[in-house]
XYZ file of C-alpha atoms in Angstrom:
670
model
C -169.482 -74.705 2.643
C -172.629 -72.908 3.859
C -172.104 -74.333 7.346
C -168.490 -73.148 7.387
C -169.603 -69.683 6.292
C -172.266 -69.636 8.986
C -169.666 -70.677 11.576
C -167.344 -67.843 10.445
C -170.123 -65.266 10.747
C -171.237 -66.543 14.147
C -167.718 -66.423 15.626
C -167.078 -62.907 14.280
C -170.383 -61.551 15.601
C -170.326 -63.427 18.922
C -166.659 -63.822 19.946
C -167.636 -63.938 23.631
C -170.234 -66.713 23.230
C -167.698 -69.408 24.028
C -170.097 -72.224 24.886
C -172.114 -71.705 21.685
C -168.885 -71.660 19.636
C -167.875 -74.983 21.213
C -171.260 -76.537 20.374
C -171.143 -75.224 16.795
C -167.625 -76.620 16.381
C -168.615 -80.001 17.782
C -171.407 -80.362 15.199
C -169.050 -79.402 12.375
C -166.616 -82.138 13.461
C -169.311 -84.726 12.933
C -170.078 -83.584 9.404
C -166.889 -82.316 7.732
C -163.609 -83.965 6.744
C -160.492 -83.390 8.842
C -158.529 -81.500 6.175
C -161.268 -78.966 5.415
C -162.050 -78.316 9.049
C -158.388 -77.981 10.023
C -157.821 -75.409 7.275
C -160.713 -73.190 8.374
C -159.900 -73.396 12.092
C -156.344 -72.285 11.409
C -157.600 -69.462 9.159
C -159.957 -68.243 11.886
C -157.121 -68.266 14.428
C -155.257 -65.768 12.216
C -158.172 -63.289 12.200
C -156.881 -60.109 13.843
C -160.343 -58.888 14.836
C -160.997 -61.867 17.118
C -160.034 -61.612 20.813
C -157.064 -63.706 21.878
C -159.211 -65.638 24.369
C -161.582 -66.679 21.575
C -158.716 -67.805 19.355
C -157.209 -69.820 22.168
C -160.487 -71.519 23.086
C -161.171 -72.281 19.427
C -157.782 -73.986 19.031
C -157.936 -75.781 22.404
C -161.374 -77.244 21.795
C -160.531 -78.202 18.207
C -157.409 -80.041 19.452
C -159.486 -81.904 22.073
C -162.095 -82.921 19.518
C -159.406 -84.132 17.108
C -157.792 -86.210 19.845
C -161.093 -87.780 20.944
C -161.967 -88.682 17.354
C -158.434 -90.109 16.845
C -157.522 -87.425 14.296
C -154.090 -87.259 15.877
C -152.278 -85.617 12.975
C -154.725 -82.697 13.037
C -154.522 -82.504 16.840
C -150.724 -82.249 16.671
C -150.907 -79.497 14.029
C -153.324 -77.421 16.132
C -151.243 -77.912 19.300
C -148.139 -76.683 17.487
C -150.018 -73.490 16.518
C -151.235 -73.098 20.124
C -147.724 -73.489 21.476
C -146.355 -70.940 19.028
C -148.980 -68.266 19.769
C -149.704 -69.010 23.433
C -146.575 -70.577 24.979
C -147.686 -72.671 27.948
C -146.093 -75.656 29.648
C -149.323 -77.659 29.493
C -149.454 -77.361 25.689
C -145.892 -78.631 25.416
C -146.649 -81.588 27.694
C -149.806 -82.392 25.755
C -147.929 -82.125 22.459
C -145.260 -84.600 23.583
C -147.923 -86.959 24.931
C -149.875 -86.809 21.668
C -146.743 -87.569 19.650
C -146.396 -90.771 21.626
C -150.089 -91.601 21.252
C -149.856 -91.012 17.499
C -147.105 -93.631 17.376
C -149.669 -96.115 18.743
C -151.341 -96.037 15.335
C -148.609 -98.444 14.253
C -150.598 -101.193 15.999
C -153.993 -100.310 14.522
C -154.171 -103.458 12.365
C -154.290 -105.450 15.635
C -157.507 -103.733 16.753
C -159.857 -105.576 14.393
C -158.173 -108.964 14.633
C -157.588 -109.021 18.405
C -160.186 -106.473 19.565
C -157.640 -104.016 20.972
C -159.045 -100.481 20.954
C -157.024 -97.292 20.854
C -157.970 -96.586 24.467
C -156.594 -99.988 25.488
C -153.352 -99.223 23.659
C -153.095 -95.894 25.510
C -153.561 -97.655 28.852
C -150.990 -100.280 27.906
C -148.536 -97.565 26.952
C -148.938 -95.818 30.323
C -148.500 -99.196 32.057
C -145.317 -99.827 30.074
C -143.857 -96.607 31.485
C -144.738 -97.605 35.052
C -143.396 -101.153 34.689
C -140.327 -100.172 32.636
C -141.297 -102.616 29.901
C -141.811 -102.048 26.201
C -145.324 -101.778 24.805
C -144.669 -104.747 22.498
C -143.812 -106.920 25.504
C -147.056 -105.989 27.304
C -149.159 -106.615 24.189
C -147.542 -110.028 23.775
C -147.930 -110.943 27.442
C -151.489 -109.699 27.994
C -153.116 -110.662 24.690
C -150.865 -113.599 23.654
C -150.330 -112.060 20.233
C -147.470 -113.727 18.299
C -144.423 -111.572 17.671
C -144.697 -111.969 13.911
C -148.252 -110.531 13.999
C -147.056 -107.411 15.789
C -144.172 -107.093 13.325
C -146.652 -107.425 10.466
C -148.667 -104.538 11.908
C -145.512 -102.423 12.080
C -144.626 -103.324 8.493
C -148.072 -102.293 7.222
C -147.943 -98.996 9.078
C -144.389 -97.928 8.165
C -144.331 -99.603 4.742
C -140.836 -100.974 5.312
C -139.806 -104.609 5.946
C -140.028 -105.901 9.510
C -137.625 -108.417 11.051
C -137.328 -110.403 14.234
C -133.866 -109.030 14.971
C -133.439 -111.176 18.065
C -133.945 -114.321 15.979
C -131.499 -113.103 13.335
C -128.895 -112.486 16.033
C -129.324 -115.892 17.628
C -129.282 -117.652 14.239
C -126.130 -115.711 13.211
C -127.690 -114.618 9.941
C -126.443 -111.036 10.146
C -122.981 -109.482 10.293
C -121.593 -106.447 12.029
C -120.203 -103.585 9.972
C -116.632 -102.772 11.143
C -116.820 -98.983 10.779
C -119.828 -98.836 13.109
C -117.565 -99.521 16.103
C -115.888 -96.146 15.584
C -119.177 -94.506 16.626
C -120.084 -94.331 20.298
C -122.637 -96.880 21.505
C -124.723 -94.177 23.192
C -125.455 -92.627 19.790
C -127.350 -95.733 18.644
C -129.068 -96.178 22.012
C -130.392 -92.604 21.877
C -131.570 -92.991 18.282
C -132.923 -96.548 18.765
C -131.420 -97.999 15.614
C -128.592 -100.341 14.654
C -127.088 -101.268 11.247
C -126.235 -104.811 10.154
C -125.356 -106.588 6.922
C -128.151 -108.991 5.982
C -128.739 -110.777 2.662
C -125.842 -108.811 1.082
C -127.518 -105.507 1.991
C -126.917 -102.887 4.661
C -130.035 -102.756 6.830
C -130.715 -100.064 9.429
C -133.030 -101.655 11.988
C -135.144 -98.870 13.532
C -137.802 -98.568 16.196
C -139.430 -95.641 14.370
C -138.578 -95.472 10.641
C -140.823 -92.386 10.298
C -138.471 -90.272 12.412
C -136.777 -88.887 9.305
C -134.632 -86.360 11.175
C -132.960 -89.061 13.260
C -132.690 -91.470 10.325
C -130.949 -88.865 8.153
C -128.565 -88.021 11.000
C -127.641 -91.697 11.403
C -127.173 -92.181 7.643
C -124.965 -89.109 7.421
C -122.732 -90.214 10.282
C -122.491 -93.843 9.119
C -121.617 -92.819 5.544
C -122.820 -96.192 4.316
C -124.085 -96.401 0.709
C -127.521 -97.833 -0.106
C -128.831 -98.206 3.441
C -132.244 -99.890 3.618
C -134.671 -99.317 6.491
C -136.393 -102.014 8.509
C -138.519 -101.958 11.656
C -137.977 -104.113 14.728
C -138.780 -104.316 18.449
C -137.125 -101.882 20.847
C -135.583 -104.634 23.026
C -134.199 -106.381 19.953
C -132.531 -103.197 18.733
C -130.957 -102.570 22.148
C -129.724 -106.171 22.206
C -128.245 -105.700 18.733
C -126.383 -102.603 19.932
C -124.959 -104.579 22.849
C -123.780 -107.291 20.431
C -121.771 -104.673 18.566
C -120.000 -103.156 21.519
C -119.871 -105.754 24.290
C -119.628 -109.094 22.500
C -117.153 -108.743 19.674
C -117.658 -112.171 18.184
C -120.731 -113.941 19.477
C -120.278 -116.556 16.756
C -117.056 -117.703 18.434
C -116.696 -121.452 18.768
C -113.192 -121.494 20.228
C -112.888 -122.572 23.864
C -110.631 -119.812 25.175
C -110.262 -121.301 28.643
C -108.902 -124.507 27.146
C -106.689 -122.480 24.859
C -104.990 -120.810 27.839
C -103.985 -124.129 29.328
C -102.530 -125.731 26.210
C -99.092 -124.284 25.425
C -97.665 -124.284 22.890
C -100.750 -124.297 20.689
C -100.998 -125.943 17.318
C -101.267 -123.637 14.324
C -104.442 -125.349 13.144
C -106.076 -124.495 16.451
C -105.228 -120.837 15.967
C -106.978 -120.700 12.633
C -110.334 -120.883 14.372
C -112.533 -118.197 12.868
C -113.088 -116.402 16.187
C -109.455 -115.416 16.760
C -108.775 -114.879 13.050
C -111.781 -112.570 12.740
C -110.989 -110.707 15.944
C -107.379 -109.923 15.007
C -108.303 -109.068 11.403
C -111.132 -106.845 12.582
C -108.877 -104.820 14.907
C -106.218 -104.413 12.189
C -108.864 -103.186 9.731
C -110.218 -100.760 12.319
C -106.726 -99.382 12.932
C -106.140 -98.951 9.196
C -109.477 -97.201 8.690
C -108.758 -94.833 11.573
C -105.410 -93.900 9.958
C -103.428 -95.466 12.815
C -99.677 -95.776 12.332
C -99.244 -98.350 15.104
C -101.270 -100.933 17.042
C -100.153 -101.738 20.586
C -101.284 -105.063 22.094
C -100.411 -104.725 25.788
C -100.771 -107.684 28.189
C -102.122 -106.356 31.479
C -100.914 -107.840 34.758
C -103.110 -109.772 37.152
C -105.121 -111.460 34.415
C -106.845 -108.182 33.487
C -106.815 -108.923 29.781
C -105.210 -107.420 26.678
C -105.285 -103.662 26.189
C -105.348 -102.568 22.527
C -104.219 -99.042 21.727
C -103.939 -97.188 18.394
C -101.494 -94.403 17.582
C -103.273 -91.821 15.428
C -101.763 -88.453 14.462
C -98.813 -89.136 16.751
C -100.784 -89.914 19.923
C -101.863 -93.220 21.484
C -105.433 -93.774 22.622
C -107.217 -96.794 24.071
C -109.301 -98.696 21.541
C -110.551 -101.613 23.644
C -109.599 -104.132 26.324
C -110.033 -107.786 25.383
C -110.800 -110.328 28.130
C -108.043 -112.465 29.656
C -109.256 -115.613 27.909
C -108.616 -114.026 24.488
C -105.139 -112.640 25.251
C -102.894 -115.587 24.401
C -105.001 -116.564 21.412
C -104.624 -113.102 19.848
C -100.871 -112.860 20.446
C -100.290 -116.362 19.090
C -102.434 -115.596 16.045
C -100.320 -112.509 15.302
C -97.148 -114.621 15.584
C -98.537 -117.121 13.077
C -99.387 -114.275 10.664
C -95.831 -112.894 10.994
C -94.128 -116.322 10.688
C -92.718 -116.104 14.222
C -92.100 -118.893 16.731
C -95.327 -119.136 18.746
C -93.599 -121.112 21.507
C -90.844 -118.510 22.093
C -91.909 -116.064 24.799
C -88.606 -115.276 26.485
C -86.930 -113.372 23.632
C -88.038 -110.477 21.410
C -88.978 -111.379 17.835
C -89.469 -109.351 14.640
C -91.527 -110.202 11.594
C -93.758 -108.890 8.820
C -97.341 -109.447 7.714
C -98.822 -108.813 4.278
C -102.416 -107.869 5.015
C -105.423 -107.444 2.729
C -108.630 -105.763 3.921
C -112.102 -106.994 3.043
C -112.421 -104.273 0.401
C -109.177 -105.390 -1.274
C -106.636 -102.844 0.031
C -103.196 -104.350 0.678
C -100.490 -103.127 3.022
C -97.567 -104.439 5.061
C -97.276 -104.612 8.843
C -94.032 -104.746 10.821
C -94.420 -106.837 13.974
C -92.274 -106.717 17.115
C -92.919 -108.923 20.163
C -91.442 -108.211 23.589
C -91.487 -110.302 26.789
C -93.080 -108.448 29.727
C -93.541 -109.210 33.427
C -95.648 -112.098 34.763
C -94.668 -114.273 31.795
C -96.610 -112.023 29.409
C -95.871 -110.664 25.946
C -96.603 -107.378 24.222
C -96.912 -106.915 20.472
C -96.388 -103.687 18.546
C -97.541 -103.483 14.932
C -96.366 -100.723 12.582
C -98.754 -100.269 9.648
C -96.781 -99.534 6.492
C -98.123 -98.237 3.222
C -100.608 -95.964 4.932
C -98.480 -92.913 4.082
C -100.155 -90.436 1.742
C -98.406 -89.837 -1.583
C -98.184 -86.061 -1.919
C -96.912 -83.560 -4.435
C -94.374 -80.888 -3.492
C -97.179 -78.313 -3.377
C -99.028 -80.389 -0.752
C -96.264 -80.471 1.879
C -97.598 -77.480 3.910
C -94.528 -75.452 2.948
C -94.759 -71.683 3.352
C -93.909 -69.793 0.111
C -90.313 -68.954 1.168
C -89.516 -72.568 2.056
C -91.306 -73.914 -1.017
C -89.151 -71.756 -3.287
C -85.972 -72.755 -1.415
C -86.721 -76.464 -1.780
C -87.790 -76.197 -5.405
C -84.623 -74.287 -6.301
C -82.216 -76.832 -4.777
C -84.115 -79.707 -6.420
C -83.434 -78.122 -9.806
C -79.659 -78.389 -9.262
C -77.973 -81.239 -11.202
C -75.968 -82.758 -8.345
C -75.340 -82.457 -4.621
C -76.718 -83.693 -1.299
C -80.155 -82.899 0.164
C -80.949 -84.130 3.675
C -84.364 -84.412 5.335
C -84.063 -84.694 9.123
C -86.270 -85.201 12.147
C -87.366 -87.869 14.621
C -89.186 -91.078 13.677
C -92.696 -90.329 12.445
C -92.038 -86.721 11.450
C -92.975 -87.198 7.778
C -89.493 -87.502 6.267
C -90.499 -90.323 3.888
C -93.483 -88.306 2.632
C -91.253 -85.295 1.974
C -88.564 -87.289 0.157
C -91.119 -89.006 -2.077
C -92.719 -85.646 -2.871
C -89.266 -84.458 -3.944
C -88.794 -87.594 -6.052
C -92.211 -87.107 -7.652
C -91.126 -83.599 -8.644
C -87.901 -85.016 -10.127
C -89.442 -88.134 -11.670
C -89.166 -87.632 -15.441
C -88.759 -90.212 -18.252
C -85.253 -88.917 -19.065
C -83.942 -89.647 -15.533
C -82.862 -92.838 -13.791
C -83.831 -92.809 -10.102
C -82.753 -95.469 -7.596
C -84.010 -95.716 -4.011
C -82.934 -97.889 -1.068
C -85.552 -98.029 1.687
C -86.312 -99.953 4.866
C -89.164 -100.506 4.440
C -90.578 -99.390 1.086
C -93.641 -97.458 2.286
C -94.576 -95.623 -0.918
C -94.402 -97.282 -4.327
C -93.863 -94.776 -7.112
C -94.029 -95.578 -10.824
C -90.774 -94.715 -12.598
C -88.512 -95.318 -9.586
C -86.333 -98.391 -9.161
C -86.877 -99.225 -5.493
C -84.811 -101.638 -3.381
C -85.882 -103.049 -0.016
C -82.895 -103.152 2.360
C -82.426 -106.380 4.349
C -79.587 -106.174 6.923
C -80.148 -109.815 7.985
C -78.636 -111.018 4.714
C -76.071 -108.232 4.465
C -78.086 -106.015 2.114
C -77.313 -102.778 3.970
C -77.787 -99.167 2.859
C -74.045 -98.795 2.269
C -73.855 -101.949 0.135
C -76.908 -101.014 -1.950
C -75.562 -97.484 -2.402
C -72.248 -98.783 -3.783
C -74.211 -100.941 -6.231
C -76.305 -97.943 -7.298
C -73.153 -96.123 -8.376
C -72.552 -98.914 -10.914
C -76.175 -98.800 -12.131
C -76.079 -95.527 -14.105
C -78.130 -93.345 -11.708
C -79.114 -89.699 -12.124
C -80.796 -89.436 -8.730
C -80.319 -91.595 -5.625
C -82.463 -91.712 -2.502
C -81.185 -93.520 0.606
C -83.851 -94.086 3.257
C -81.565 -93.419 6.233
C -77.951 -92.460 6.868
C -77.011 -94.585 9.865
C -73.219 -94.822 9.820
C -69.955 -93.315 8.605
C -69.681 -95.645 5.612
C -73.109 -94.692 4.257
C -72.532 -90.977 4.895
C -69.115 -91.018 3.204
C -70.467 -92.867 0.155
C -73.414 -90.435 -0.097
C -71.053 -87.476 -0.259
C -68.825 -89.185 -2.818
C -71.891 -89.945 -4.965
C -73.098 -86.340 -4.758
C -69.669 -85.054 -5.818
C -69.544 -87.309 -8.883
C -72.558 -85.856 -10.692
C -75.513 -87.373 -8.847
C -78.351 -85.721 -6.965
C -78.561 -87.591 -3.647
C -81.359 -87.441 -1.068
C -81.333 -89.048 2.367
C -82.629 -88.755 5.946
C -81.018 -88.447 9.352
C -82.327 -88.512 12.930
C -81.377 -85.048 14.188
C -83.311 -82.241 15.875
C -82.565 -79.290 13.604
C -80.918 -78.301 10.347
C -77.748 -76.767 11.927
C -77.323 -79.789 14.245
C -77.387 -82.086 11.210
C -74.166 -80.531 9.965
C -72.338 -81.050 13.259
C -73.725 -84.598 13.576
C -72.271 -85.655 10.202
C -68.978 -83.951 10.949
C -68.953 -85.875 14.219
C -69.185 -89.117 12.227
C -65.777 -88.312 10.761
C -66.926 -86.971 7.389
C -64.389 -84.920 5.467
C -65.544 -81.292 6.052
C -64.241 -80.011 2.683
C -66.158 -82.602 0.656
C -69.237 -82.206 2.865
C -69.311 -78.421 2.480
C -68.866 -78.778 -1.266
C -71.665 -81.340 -1.680
C -74.373 -80.010 0.676
C -77.268 -78.298 -1.133
C -79.686 -78.041 1.763
C -81.105 -79.510 4.963
C -84.860 -79.805 5.573
C -85.794 -80.314 9.230
C -89.420 -81.030 10.013
C -92.009 -82.025 12.600
C -95.693 -82.921 12.465
C -98.213 -81.028 14.616
C -101.897 -81.771 14.981
C -104.025 -79.917 12.423
C -107.185 -78.172 13.626
C -110.398 -79.716 12.325
C -111.621 -77.592 9.414
C -115.258 -78.380 10.236
C -115.418 -77.257 13.859
C -112.431 -75.032 14.717
C -113.602 -71.859 16.450
C -112.076 -68.380 15.963
C -111.229 -66.187 18.920
C -109.365 -62.958 19.589
C -106.199 -63.688 21.600
C -105.672 -61.852 24.881
C -102.705 -59.573 25.422
C -100.690 -62.125 27.418
C -101.146 -64.725 24.641
C -99.970 -62.240 22.009
C -96.940 -61.449 24.147
C -96.124 -65.143 24.467
C -96.406 -65.681 20.698
C -94.063 -62.755 20.159
C -91.621 -64.074 22.780
C -91.641 -67.630 21.383
C -91.197 -66.387 17.805
C -88.099 -64.392 18.739
C -86.113 -62.263 16.330
C -85.858 -62.756 12.591
C -84.386 -59.840 10.634
C -85.847 -60.880 7.264
C -89.198 -62.310 8.411
C -90.149 -60.287 11.517
C -93.431 -60.769 13.372
C -94.714 -57.212 13.735
C -97.019 -55.774 16.393
C -99.500 -54.765 13.697
C -99.780 -58.349 12.432
C -100.319 -59.672 15.954
C -102.888 -56.994 16.793
C -105.040 -58.111 13.859
C -104.503 -61.822 14.487
C -107.427 -64.217 14.767
C -106.510 -67.512 16.376
C -108.495 -70.741 16.366
C -109.189 -73.293 19.084
C -110.295 -76.947 18.880
C -113.968 -77.754 19.521
C -114.755 -81.335 18.454
C -117.357 -82.758 16.072
C -118.334 -85.988 14.322
C -115.840 -85.331 11.498
C -112.829 -85.303 13.869
C -114.216 -87.901 16.299
C -114.754 -85.100 18.840
C -111.030 -84.418 19.269
C -110.919 -80.981 17.618
C -108.067 -82.121 15.357
C -108.022 -83.957 12.025
C -104.742 -85.033 10.463
C -101.383 -83.336 10.916
C -99.584 -80.353 9.468
C -95.859 -80.285 8.707
C -93.598 -77.659 10.275
C -90.285 -76.983 8.517
C -86.955 -75.253 8.643
C -84.774 -75.270 5.541
C -81.093 -74.371 5.640
C -79.482 -73.660 2.266
C -75.756 -73.067 2.923
C -74.057 -70.175 1.153
C -70.294 -69.567 0.969
C -70.113 -68.151 4.510
C -71.906 -71.154 6.050
C -69.808 -73.559 3.962
C -66.723 -71.876 5.364
C -68.057 -72.562 8.868
C -68.575 -76.227 7.922
C -64.989 -76.502 6.702
C -63.781 -75.139 10.042
C -65.999 -77.504 12.090
C -67.992 -74.620 13.615
C -70.543 -75.524 16.320
C -74.243 -75.682 15.468
C -75.003 -72.505 17.434
C -72.586 -70.465 15.337
C -74.013 -71.883 12.094
C -77.523 -71.027 13.334
C -76.480 -67.470 14.211
C -75.102 -66.785 10.740
C -78.106 -68.459 9.094
C -80.461 -66.167 11.076
C -78.846 -63.085 9.632
C -79.517 -64.472 6.153
C -83.232 -65.146 6.811
C -83.185 -68.685 8.193
C -86.533 -69.520 9.794
C -86.665 -72.041 12.656
C -89.170 -74.846 13.128
C -90.873 -72.882 15.893
C -91.139 -69.726 13.788
C -92.603 -71.687 10.881
C -95.094 -73.292 13.252
C -96.156 -69.957 14.776
C -96.841 -68.539 11.309
C -99.116 -71.547 10.726
C -100.827 -70.838 14.061
C -101.571 -67.322 12.793
C -103.007 -68.861 9.609
C -105.469 -70.870 11.733
C -104.052 -74.294 10.870
C -102.907 -75.413 14.332
C -102.488 -74.117 17.896
C -99.527 -72.648 19.750
C -99.664 -75.531 22.225
C -99.252 -78.064 19.404
C -96.307 -76.167 17.922
C -94.511 -75.874 21.268
C -95.115 -79.582 21.919
C -93.156 -80.667 18.830
C -90.432 -77.994 18.649
C -87.460 -77.565 20.953
C -86.404 -74.041 20.132
């Protein structure tokens, strides 16, 4: 410590004697440990009485000495302090260069065994940059060092297992993880890592396991439990990434070219693991991404098979499979759905009961269609993926929630939920049934298909092919002591007439209809020839709804709307005497716009929000129904009584920051 004290005193008394300071420092480096010396150099650099030039020289020379003596950790620490206090481009360049050189320590166990000095490693590294080759490749080529020896050196340095990933890939000892394909390939290339399943464990093969910031980022995005780290060569990791994204099933043994020529194919041939795995993998991916539909589209001109998913109401391209896999995939789907694999000229319909690797079961509706150039398309509808929600989780605004809850408490009558296909009608009806589902009630449902299974309900799957229609099931329900009846869809006069009769004889009846709005539903049923007196007497309410994209809660960005946007919102909202949209509310409004992040797959939207209009007819509206009034007249009277349209409901949800005006206008007509 006497020498340190003497050095302190000398620097303070002679801050301009730069050469002497350098000599003093050089002697100290030979005698003292790195930690002690680093501490005192950093303390001296904080001394306010020292000139800046002296501080800078002290730090610069100390960094140089540390680098020359291979004390790279200390050199990096000093350079960081230099860069903070004296920002210069050369310090930044030197810092980045030293970080790379420090990584060369991972090969230090090779130095004694193969006589490779640190200086040689530095030269090899610079050569690797010039030749666009990895350092491991140059070491292997120039010094004939076996790959396993280099891996052993990496294992000793990082203290994690090392693997010859290339060998594991070629020997087919590792498996891809399906969810990884939902992450862009570039992410893994930039972070130089790739995850695989190996020996019943999830292994993240990394080029630099010490880069904790990158490793934690990868783990967080992958959301894989119990990930273990391993080190491997850079080229092997890049090859592993390519296996994930460019070669879906490298373990394929099926000769696809031969498969194209042999038609029809035998079922046994289709059970080859390559096609089975490929189709299963894509179905699992669609399910995990919350897709409602999978579209398998045969491209013309032998350009392959385009696979698209519909998620949150919109289709997007998932992948394009090569031409030599097209017929194998379509035939495999036909086998799964018990369809005729030889029939290509006519459309076919079927169903698949599918179980994922983690044990989740669901049903898939399959439709095949002949397309041009002797091709076929397949559309799969994934059933059972609908969320089971409570009444409070339907995105209803307070006024609509109270309306719906009140009519559900009535002992008998007809409640209709209307909207296009995929607008959430089934979810809404089952939420209503959950609210009504009590041990003292008997509830029957007829559905096609049964998408939500609810304990306490007696559910019937309609099958028109054998004559088990909605109307026939409904008539049977009336003899089965029901309290509440739910009919999945009102498609014809017979079903509609029976529904009304059931609701007038002491039963609460719920059903759906494909109409655009609540007032139009009334005129549609009257147009079917329904008795207007009975209909007016039975109708409790009509719920019309749509689904709009919901803004991602993690990345949506607030902004103050401009005057023209406020004017448009006001114009689109229109008049509503009971629920007006005032200038004061709009002036204070904060809107949100989509941004995009990892959570929402960089779309800016996650999930969908329901938009509603609920018409509860009073005596005046029932009088209009009896007199077959047009929808516009019913709407006009309903407005006076506080009826809120789909668009108005959506705009209020825009002002709450749940969606955007563009999304609302996309799904609403008026």
